[in-house]
Tab-separated table of C-alpha atoms and ligand atoms in Angstrom:
chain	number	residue	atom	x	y	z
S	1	UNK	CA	19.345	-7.032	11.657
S	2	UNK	CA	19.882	-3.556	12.432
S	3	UNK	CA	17.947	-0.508	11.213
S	4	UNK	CA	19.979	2.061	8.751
S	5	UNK	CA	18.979	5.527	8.682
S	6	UNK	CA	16.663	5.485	6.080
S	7	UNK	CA	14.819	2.836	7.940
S	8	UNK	CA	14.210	4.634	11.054
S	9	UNK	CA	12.409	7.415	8.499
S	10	UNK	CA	9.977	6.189	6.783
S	11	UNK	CA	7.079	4.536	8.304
S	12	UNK	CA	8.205	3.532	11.256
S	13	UNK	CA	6.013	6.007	13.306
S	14	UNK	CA	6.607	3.616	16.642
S	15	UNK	CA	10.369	5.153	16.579
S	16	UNK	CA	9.392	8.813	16.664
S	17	UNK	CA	6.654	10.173	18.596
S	18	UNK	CA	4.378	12.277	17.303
S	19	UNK	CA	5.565	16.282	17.233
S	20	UNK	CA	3.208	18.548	20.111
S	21	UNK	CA	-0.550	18.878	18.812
S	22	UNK	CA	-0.674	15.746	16.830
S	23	UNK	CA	-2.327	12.695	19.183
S	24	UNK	CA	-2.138	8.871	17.620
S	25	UNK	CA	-5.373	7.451	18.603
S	26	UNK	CA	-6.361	3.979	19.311
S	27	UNK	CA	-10.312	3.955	19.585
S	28	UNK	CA	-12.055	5.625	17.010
S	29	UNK	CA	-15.697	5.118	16.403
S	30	UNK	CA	-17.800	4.617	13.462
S	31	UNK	CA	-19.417	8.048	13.689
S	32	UNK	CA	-16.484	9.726	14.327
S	33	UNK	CA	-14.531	8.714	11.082
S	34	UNK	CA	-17.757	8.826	9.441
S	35	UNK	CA	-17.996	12.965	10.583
S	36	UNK	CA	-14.586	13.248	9.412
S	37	UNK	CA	-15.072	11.549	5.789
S	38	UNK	CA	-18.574	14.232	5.903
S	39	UNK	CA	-16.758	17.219	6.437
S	40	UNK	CA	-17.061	19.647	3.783
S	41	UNK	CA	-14.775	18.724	1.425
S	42	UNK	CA	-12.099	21.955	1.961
S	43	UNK	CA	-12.461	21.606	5.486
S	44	UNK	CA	-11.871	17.962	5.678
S	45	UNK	CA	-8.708	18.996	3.265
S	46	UNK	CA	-7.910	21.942	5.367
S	47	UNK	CA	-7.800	19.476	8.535
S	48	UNK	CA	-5.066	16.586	6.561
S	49	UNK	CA	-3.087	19.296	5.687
S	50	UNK	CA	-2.178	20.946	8.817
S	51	UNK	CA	-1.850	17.753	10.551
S	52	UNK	CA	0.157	16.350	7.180
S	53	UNK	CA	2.601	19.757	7.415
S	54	UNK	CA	3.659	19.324	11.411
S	55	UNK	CA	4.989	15.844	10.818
S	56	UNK	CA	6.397	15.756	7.277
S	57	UNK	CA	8.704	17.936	5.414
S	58	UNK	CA	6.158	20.306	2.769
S	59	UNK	CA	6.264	19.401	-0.626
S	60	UNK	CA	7.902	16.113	-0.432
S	61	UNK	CA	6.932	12.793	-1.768
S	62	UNK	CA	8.742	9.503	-1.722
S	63	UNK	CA	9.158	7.531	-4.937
S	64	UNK	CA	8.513	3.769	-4.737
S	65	UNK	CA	9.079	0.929	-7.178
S	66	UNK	CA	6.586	-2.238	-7.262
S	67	UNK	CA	8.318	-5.266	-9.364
S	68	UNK	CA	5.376	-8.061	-10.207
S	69	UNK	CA	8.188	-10.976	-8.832
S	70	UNK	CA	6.085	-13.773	-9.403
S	71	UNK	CA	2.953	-13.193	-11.634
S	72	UNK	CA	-0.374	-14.670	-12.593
S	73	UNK	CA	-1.784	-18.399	-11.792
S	74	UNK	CA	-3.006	-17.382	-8.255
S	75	UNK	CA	-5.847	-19.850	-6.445
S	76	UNK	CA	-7.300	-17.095	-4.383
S	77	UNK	CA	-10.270	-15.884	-6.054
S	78	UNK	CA	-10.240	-12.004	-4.849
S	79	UNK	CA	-12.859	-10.284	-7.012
S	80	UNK	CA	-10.753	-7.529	-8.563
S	81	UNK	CA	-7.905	-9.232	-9.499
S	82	UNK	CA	-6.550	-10.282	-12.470
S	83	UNK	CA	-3.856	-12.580	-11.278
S	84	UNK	CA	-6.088	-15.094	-10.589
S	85	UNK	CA	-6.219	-18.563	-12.175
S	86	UNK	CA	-10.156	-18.618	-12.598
S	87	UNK	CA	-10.342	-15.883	-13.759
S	88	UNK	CA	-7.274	-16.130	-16.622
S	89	UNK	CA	-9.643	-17.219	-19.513
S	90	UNK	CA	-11.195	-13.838	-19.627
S	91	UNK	CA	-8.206	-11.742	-18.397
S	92	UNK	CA	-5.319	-12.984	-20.175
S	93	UNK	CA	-2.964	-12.958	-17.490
S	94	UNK	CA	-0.190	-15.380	-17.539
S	95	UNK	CA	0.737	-17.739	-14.962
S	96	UNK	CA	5.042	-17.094	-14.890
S	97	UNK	CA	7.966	-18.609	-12.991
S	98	UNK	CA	9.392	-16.825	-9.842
S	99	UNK	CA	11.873	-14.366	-11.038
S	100	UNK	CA	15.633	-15.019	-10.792
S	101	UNK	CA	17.279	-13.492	-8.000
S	102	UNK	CA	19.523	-11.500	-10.454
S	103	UNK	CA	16.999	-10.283	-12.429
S	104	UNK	CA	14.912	-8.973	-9.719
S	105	UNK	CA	18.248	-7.147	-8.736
S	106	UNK	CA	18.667	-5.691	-11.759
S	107	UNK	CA	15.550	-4.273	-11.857
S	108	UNK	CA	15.703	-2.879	-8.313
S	109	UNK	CA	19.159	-0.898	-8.971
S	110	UNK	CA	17.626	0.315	-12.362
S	111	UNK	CA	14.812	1.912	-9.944
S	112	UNK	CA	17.421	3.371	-7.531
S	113	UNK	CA	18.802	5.261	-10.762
S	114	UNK	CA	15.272	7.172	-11.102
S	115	UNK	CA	14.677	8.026	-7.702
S	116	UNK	CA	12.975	5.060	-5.913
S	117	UNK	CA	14.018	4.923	-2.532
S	118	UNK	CA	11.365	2.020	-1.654
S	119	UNK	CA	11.439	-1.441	-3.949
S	120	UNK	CA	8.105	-3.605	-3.413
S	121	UNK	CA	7.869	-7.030	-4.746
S	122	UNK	CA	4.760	-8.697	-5.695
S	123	UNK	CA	3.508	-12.783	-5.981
S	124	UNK	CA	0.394	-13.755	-6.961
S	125	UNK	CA	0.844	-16.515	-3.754
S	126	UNK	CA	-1.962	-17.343	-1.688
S	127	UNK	CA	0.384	-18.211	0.960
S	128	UNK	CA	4.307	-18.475	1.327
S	129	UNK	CA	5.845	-22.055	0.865
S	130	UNK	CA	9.158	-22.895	2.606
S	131	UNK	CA	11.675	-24.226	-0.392
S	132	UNK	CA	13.751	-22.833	-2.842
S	133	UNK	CA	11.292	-20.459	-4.001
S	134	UNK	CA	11.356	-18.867	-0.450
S	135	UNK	CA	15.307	-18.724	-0.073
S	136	UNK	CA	15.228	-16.667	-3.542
S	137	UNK	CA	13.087	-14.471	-2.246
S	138	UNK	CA	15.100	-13.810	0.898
S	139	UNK	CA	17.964	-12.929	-1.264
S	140	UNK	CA	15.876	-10.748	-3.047
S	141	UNK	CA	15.153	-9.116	-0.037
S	142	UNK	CA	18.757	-8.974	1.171
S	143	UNK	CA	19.955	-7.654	-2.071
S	144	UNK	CA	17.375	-4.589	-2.538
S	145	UNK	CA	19.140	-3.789	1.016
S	146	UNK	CA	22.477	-3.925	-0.480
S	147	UNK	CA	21.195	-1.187	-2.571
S	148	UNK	CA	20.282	1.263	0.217
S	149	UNK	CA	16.713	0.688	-0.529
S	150	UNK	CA	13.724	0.135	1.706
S	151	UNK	CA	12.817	-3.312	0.725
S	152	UNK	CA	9.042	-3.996	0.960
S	153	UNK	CA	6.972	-7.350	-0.013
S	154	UNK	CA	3.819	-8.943	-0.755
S	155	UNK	CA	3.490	-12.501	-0.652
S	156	UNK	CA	0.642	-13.329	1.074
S	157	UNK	CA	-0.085	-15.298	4.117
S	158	UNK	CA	3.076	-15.906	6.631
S	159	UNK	CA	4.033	-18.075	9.356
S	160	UNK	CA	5.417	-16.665	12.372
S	161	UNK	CA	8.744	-18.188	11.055
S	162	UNK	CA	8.489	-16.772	7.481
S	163	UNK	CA	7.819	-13.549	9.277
S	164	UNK	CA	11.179	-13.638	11.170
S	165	UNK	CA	13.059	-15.291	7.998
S	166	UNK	CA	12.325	-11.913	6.215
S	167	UNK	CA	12.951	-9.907	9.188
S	168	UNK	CA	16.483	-11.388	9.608
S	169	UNK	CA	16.843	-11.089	5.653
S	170	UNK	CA	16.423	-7.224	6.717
S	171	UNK	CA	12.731	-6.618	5.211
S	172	UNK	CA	11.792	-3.436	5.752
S	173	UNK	CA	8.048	-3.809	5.317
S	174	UNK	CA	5.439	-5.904	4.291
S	175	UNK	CA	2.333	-5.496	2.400
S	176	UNK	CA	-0.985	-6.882	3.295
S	177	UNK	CA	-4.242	-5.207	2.248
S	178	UNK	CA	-7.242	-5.447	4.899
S	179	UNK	CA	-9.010	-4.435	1.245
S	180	UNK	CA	-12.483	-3.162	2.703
S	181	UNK	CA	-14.626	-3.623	5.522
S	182	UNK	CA	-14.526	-7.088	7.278
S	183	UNK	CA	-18.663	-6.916	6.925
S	184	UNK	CA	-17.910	-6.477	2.612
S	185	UNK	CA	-14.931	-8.682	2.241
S	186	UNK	CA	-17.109	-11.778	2.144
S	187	UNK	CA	-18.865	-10.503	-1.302
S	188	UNK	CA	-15.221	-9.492	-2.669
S	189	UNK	CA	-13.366	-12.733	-1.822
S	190	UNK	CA	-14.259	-16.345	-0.919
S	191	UNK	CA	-11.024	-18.125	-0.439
S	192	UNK	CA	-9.659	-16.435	2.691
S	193	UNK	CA	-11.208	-14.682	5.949
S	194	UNK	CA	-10.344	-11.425	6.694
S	195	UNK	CA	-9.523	-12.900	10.097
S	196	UNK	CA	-6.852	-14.632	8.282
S	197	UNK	CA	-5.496	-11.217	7.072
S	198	UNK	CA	-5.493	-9.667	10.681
S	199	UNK	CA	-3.751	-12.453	11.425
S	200	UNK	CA	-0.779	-12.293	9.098
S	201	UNK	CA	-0.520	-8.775	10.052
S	202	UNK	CA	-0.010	-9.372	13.498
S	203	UNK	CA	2.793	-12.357	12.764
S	204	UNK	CA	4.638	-9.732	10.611
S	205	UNK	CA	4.436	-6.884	13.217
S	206	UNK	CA	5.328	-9.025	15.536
S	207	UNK	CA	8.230	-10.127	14.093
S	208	UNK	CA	9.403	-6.441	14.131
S	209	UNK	CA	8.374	-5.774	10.339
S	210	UNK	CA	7.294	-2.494	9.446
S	211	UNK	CA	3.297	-3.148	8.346
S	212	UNK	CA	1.898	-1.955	4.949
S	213	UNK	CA	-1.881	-2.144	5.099
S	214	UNK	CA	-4.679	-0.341	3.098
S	215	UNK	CA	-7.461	-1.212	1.119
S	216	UNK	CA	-9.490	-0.236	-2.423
S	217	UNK	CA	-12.014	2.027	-2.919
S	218	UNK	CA	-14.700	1.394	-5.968
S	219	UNK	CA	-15.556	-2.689	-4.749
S	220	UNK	CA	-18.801	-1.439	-4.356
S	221	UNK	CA	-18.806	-0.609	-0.902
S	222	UNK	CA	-20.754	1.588	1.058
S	223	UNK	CA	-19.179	4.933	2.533
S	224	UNK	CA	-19.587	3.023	6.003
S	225	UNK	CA	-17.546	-0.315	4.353
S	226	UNK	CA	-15.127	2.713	3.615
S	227	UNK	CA	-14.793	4.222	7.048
S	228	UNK	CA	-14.733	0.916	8.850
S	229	UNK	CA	-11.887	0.023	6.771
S	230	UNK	CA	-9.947	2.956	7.868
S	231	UNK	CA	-11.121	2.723	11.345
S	232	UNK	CA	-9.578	-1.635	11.652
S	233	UNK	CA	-6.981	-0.169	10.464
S	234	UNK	CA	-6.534	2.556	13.024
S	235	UNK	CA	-7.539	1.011	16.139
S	236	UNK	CA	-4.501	-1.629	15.854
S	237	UNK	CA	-2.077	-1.569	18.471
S	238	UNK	CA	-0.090	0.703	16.245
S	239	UNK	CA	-0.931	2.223	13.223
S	240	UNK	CA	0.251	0.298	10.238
S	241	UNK	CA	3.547	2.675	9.107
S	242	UNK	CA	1.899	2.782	5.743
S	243	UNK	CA	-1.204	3.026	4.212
S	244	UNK	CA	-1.824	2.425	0.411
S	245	UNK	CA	-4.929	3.603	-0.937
S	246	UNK	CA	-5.787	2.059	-4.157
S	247	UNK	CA	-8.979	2.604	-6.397
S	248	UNK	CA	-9.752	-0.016	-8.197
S	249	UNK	CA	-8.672	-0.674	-11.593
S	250	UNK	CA	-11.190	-2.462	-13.016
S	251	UNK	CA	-9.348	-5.245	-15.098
S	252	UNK	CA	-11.645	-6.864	-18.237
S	253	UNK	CA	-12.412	-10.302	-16.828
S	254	UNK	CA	-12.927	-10.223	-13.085
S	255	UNK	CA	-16.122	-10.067	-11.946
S	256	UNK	CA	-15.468	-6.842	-11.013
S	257	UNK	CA	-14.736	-5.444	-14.105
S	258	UNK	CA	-18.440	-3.134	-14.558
S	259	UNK	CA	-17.204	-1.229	-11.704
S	260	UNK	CA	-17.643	2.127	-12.028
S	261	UNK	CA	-14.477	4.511	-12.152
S	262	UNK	CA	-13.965	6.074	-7.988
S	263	UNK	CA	-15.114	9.802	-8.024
S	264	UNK	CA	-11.457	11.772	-7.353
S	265	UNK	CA	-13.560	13.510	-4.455
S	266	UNK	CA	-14.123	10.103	-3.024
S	267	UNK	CA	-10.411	9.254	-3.457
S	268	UNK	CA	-9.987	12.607	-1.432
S	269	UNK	CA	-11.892	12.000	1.043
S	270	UNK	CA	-10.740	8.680	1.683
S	271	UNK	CA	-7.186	9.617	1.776
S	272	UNK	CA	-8.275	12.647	4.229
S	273	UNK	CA	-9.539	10.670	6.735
S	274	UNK	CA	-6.455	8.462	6.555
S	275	UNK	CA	-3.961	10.858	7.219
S	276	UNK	CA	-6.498	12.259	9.978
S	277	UNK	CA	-6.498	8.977	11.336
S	278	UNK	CA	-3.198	7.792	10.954
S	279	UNK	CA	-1.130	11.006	11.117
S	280	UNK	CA	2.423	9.143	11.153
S	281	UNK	CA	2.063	6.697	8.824
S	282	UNK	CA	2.733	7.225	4.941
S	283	UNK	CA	-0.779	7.404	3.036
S	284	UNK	CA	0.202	5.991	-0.696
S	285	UNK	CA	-1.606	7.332	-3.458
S	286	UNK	CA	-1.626	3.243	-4.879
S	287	UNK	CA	-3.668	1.573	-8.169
S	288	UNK	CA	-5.833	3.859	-10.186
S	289	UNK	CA	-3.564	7.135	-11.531
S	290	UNK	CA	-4.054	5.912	-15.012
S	291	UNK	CA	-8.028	7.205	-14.128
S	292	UNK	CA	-7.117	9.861	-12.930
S	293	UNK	CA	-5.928	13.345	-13.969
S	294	UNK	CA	-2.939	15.556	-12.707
S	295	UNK	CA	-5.094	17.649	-10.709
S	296	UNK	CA	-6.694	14.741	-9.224
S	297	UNK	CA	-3.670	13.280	-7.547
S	298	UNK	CA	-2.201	16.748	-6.917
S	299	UNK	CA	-5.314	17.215	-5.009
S	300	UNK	CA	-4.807	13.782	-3.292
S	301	UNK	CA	-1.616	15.270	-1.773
S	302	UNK	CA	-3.251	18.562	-0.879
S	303	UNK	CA	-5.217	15.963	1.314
S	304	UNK	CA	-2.272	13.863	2.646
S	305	UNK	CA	-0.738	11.285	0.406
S	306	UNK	CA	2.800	11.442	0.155
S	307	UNK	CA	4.318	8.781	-1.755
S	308	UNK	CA	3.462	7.384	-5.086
S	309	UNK	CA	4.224	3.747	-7.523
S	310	UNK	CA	6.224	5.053	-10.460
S	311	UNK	CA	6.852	3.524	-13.738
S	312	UNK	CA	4.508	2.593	-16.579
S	313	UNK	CA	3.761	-0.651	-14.923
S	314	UNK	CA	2.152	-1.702	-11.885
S	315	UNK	CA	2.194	-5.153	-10.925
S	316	UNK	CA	0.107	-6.267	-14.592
S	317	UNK	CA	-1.740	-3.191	-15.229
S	318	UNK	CA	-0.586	0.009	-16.550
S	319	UNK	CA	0.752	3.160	-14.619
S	320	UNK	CA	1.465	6.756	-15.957
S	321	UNK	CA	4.705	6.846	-17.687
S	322	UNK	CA	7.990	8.339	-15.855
S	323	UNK	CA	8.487	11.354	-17.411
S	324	UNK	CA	5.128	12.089	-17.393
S	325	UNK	CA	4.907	11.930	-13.465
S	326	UNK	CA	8.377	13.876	-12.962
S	327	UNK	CA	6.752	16.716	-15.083
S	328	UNK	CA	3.354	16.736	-12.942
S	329	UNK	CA	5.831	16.929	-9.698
S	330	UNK	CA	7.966	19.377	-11.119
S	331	UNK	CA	4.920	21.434	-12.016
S	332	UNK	CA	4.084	21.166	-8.547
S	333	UNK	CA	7.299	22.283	-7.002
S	334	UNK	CA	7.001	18.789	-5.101
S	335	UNK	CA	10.357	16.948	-4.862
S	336	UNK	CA	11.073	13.216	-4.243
S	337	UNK	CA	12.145	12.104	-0.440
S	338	UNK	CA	15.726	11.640	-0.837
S	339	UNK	CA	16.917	8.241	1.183
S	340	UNK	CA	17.345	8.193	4.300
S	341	UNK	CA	16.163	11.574	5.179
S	342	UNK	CA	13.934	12.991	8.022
S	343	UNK	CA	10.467	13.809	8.039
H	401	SAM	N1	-1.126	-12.106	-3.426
H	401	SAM	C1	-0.772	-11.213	-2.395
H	401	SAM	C2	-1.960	-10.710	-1.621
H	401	SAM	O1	-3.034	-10.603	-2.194
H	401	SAM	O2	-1.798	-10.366	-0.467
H	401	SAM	C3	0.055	-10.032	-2.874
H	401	SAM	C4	-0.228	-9.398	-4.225
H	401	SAM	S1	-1.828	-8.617	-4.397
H	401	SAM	C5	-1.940	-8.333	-6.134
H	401	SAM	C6	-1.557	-7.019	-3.653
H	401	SAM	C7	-2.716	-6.066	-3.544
H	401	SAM	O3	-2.976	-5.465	-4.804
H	401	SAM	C8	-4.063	-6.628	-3.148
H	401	SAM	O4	-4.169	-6.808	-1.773
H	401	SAM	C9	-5.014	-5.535	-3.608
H	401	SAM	O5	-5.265	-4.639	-2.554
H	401	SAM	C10	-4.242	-4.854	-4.744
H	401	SAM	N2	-4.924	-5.025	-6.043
H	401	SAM	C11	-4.973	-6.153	-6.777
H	401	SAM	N3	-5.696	-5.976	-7.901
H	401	SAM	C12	-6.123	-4.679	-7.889
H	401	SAM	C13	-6.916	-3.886	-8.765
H	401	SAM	N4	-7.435	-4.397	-9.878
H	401	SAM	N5	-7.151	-2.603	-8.449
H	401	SAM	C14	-6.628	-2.076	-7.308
H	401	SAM	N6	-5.867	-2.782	-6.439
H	401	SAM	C15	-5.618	-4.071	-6.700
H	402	DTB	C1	-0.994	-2.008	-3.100
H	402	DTB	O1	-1.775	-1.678	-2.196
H	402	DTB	N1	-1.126	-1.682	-4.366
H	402	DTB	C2	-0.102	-2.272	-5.184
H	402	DTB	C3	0.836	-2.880	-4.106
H	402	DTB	N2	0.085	-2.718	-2.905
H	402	DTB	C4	1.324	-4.255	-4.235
H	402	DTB	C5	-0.651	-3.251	-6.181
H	402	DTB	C6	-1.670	-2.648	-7.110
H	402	DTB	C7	-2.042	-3.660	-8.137
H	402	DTB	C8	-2.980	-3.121	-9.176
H	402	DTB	C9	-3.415	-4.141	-10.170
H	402	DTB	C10	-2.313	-4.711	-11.011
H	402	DTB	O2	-1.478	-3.943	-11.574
H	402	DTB	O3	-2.298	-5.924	-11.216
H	403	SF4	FE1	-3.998	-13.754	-5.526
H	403	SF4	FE2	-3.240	-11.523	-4.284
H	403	SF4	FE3	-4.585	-11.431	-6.622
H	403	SF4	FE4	-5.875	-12.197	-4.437
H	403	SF4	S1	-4.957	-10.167	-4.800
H	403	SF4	S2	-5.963	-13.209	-6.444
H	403	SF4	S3	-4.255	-13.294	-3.334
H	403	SF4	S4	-2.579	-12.222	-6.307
């Protein structure tokens, strides 16, 4: 499958290299991020910025769409999450069908029409299963193409084959969160290793898919659970292309659901240290606007994220409303990434 324009863009850092001053590095320490995320906090914003403004174009952010495909009834038992099955008593979430193909389609064209330039799909799988179910999704994928969009997915754990089904089907990305630190993931979720994540990531980057990984602030991790995070996902062979930084949401009925709400000055620090690290890749300001206020996330730009969810839905819980966010951009004088352009 060959790459379009808009493809070489976005994320995929390992097709560009990096403009003069700006070094990708492969072997960061623990008290090196950990200096970074200590930084005073205008320095440390100072710092992302510059790097931030010699590889992207200023005042740009890229729209993305996230469709819930496939919602609810999921076996894994991940701590904040309301799609799981044990946890449905107390959350409420449904366990649906797959969506149709045309449906999905429908909804992906509707989000070209506002702006989105990236279409992620969600299941609450633990794992992909070969069958019908698969197929559909793989014309999902080859549709949202059709469309000129990037198409991105989360589905859980691959094969090596899956991987290079979606790859032919002309994915664009995939999306698999590292979460935290591989020392905290143990407390957060039971079900899975976070071996077993590292592992799906390198099936999918191996099969020449563009890698979406991040993680969640406000599990209840330590600052150090934090940088170690950042730093796994650093030291890779390649930096993932992008990096979604969620804080938590925390959803009535998980366990994690007396969470407190992330301080936005942790959220900016967080983000910081990304972009610091990771000076390619696209830093996604992910769960959690709902929390926070329009400063907030304007400040979480200042610091080096550059693309956003929009619409009032994420994948079950809620997001700000459209208009709402094109009048905080506007505001801003920050304009959405149109497809297919350069950095
Ligand atoms: N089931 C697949 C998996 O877990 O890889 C894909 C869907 S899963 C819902 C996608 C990601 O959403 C998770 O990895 C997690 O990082 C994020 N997420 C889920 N619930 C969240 C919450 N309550 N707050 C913030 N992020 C959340
Ligand atoms: C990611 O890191 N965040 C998005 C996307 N990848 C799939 C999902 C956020 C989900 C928030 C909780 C919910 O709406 O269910
Ligand atoms: Fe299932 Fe993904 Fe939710 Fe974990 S995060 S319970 S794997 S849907």
């Amino acid at each position: 499958m060959s790459d379009t324009a808009s493809d070489s863009f976005h994320g995929h850092a390992h097709f560009a290299s990096p403009p003069p001053g700006v070094v990708l590095r492969h072997d960061w320490t623990l008290p090196e991020v950990r200096a970074l995320y200590d930084l005073p906090l205008l320095e440390l914003i100072h710092k992302a910025q510059t790097v931030h403004r010699s590889v992207f174009q200023d005042n740009k952010v890229q729209l993305c769409s996230l469709l819930s495909i496939k919602t609810g009834g999921c076996p894994e038992d991940c701590g904040y999450c309301p799609q799981a099955a044990r946890y449905h008593k107390d959350t409420g979430v449904p366990a649906e069908k797959l969506m149709s193909v045309e449906s999905v389609l429908s909804a992906a064209s509707q989000a070209r029409s506002a702006g989105a330039t990236r279409f992620c799909m969600g299941a609450a799988w633990r794992e992909v299963k070969d069958g019908p179910q698969f197929d559909s999704v793989l014309e999902m994928v080859r549709g949202v193409r059709s469309l000129g969009m990037e198409a991105c997915a989360t589905l859980g754990m691959l094969s090596e084959s899956q991987a290079r089904r979606l790859r032919e089907a002309g994915l664009s990305a995939y999306n698999h969160n590292l979460d935290t630190s591989a020392e905290h993931y143990g407390d957060i979720i039971s079900t899975r290793t976070y071996q077993d994540r590292l592992d799906t990531l390198s099936r999918v980057r191996n099969a020449g898919i563009s890698v979406c990984s991040g993680g969640i602030i406000g599990l209840g991790e330590s600052i150090d659970d934090r940088c170690k995070l950042l730093l796994t996902l650093a030291n890779q062979e390649l930096h993932p292309e992008s990096v979604p930084i969620n804080a938590l949401v925390a959803v009535k009925g998980t366990p994690l659901q007396e969470q407190k709400p992330v301080e936005t000055v942790e959220m900016v620090r967080t983000i910081a240290t990304a972009r610091l690290l990771m000076p390619m890749s696209m830093v996604r300001l992910s769960a959690g606007r709902m929390q926070m206020s329009e400063e907030a996330q304007l400040l979480c730009m200042l610091a080096g994220a550059n693309s956003l969810f929009f619409g009032e839905k994420l994948l079950t819980t809620g997001n700000p409303e459209y208009t709402q966010d094109m009048a905080m951009l506007e505001k801003a004088g920050i304009r959405p990434l149109e497809p297919g352009s350069s950095r």
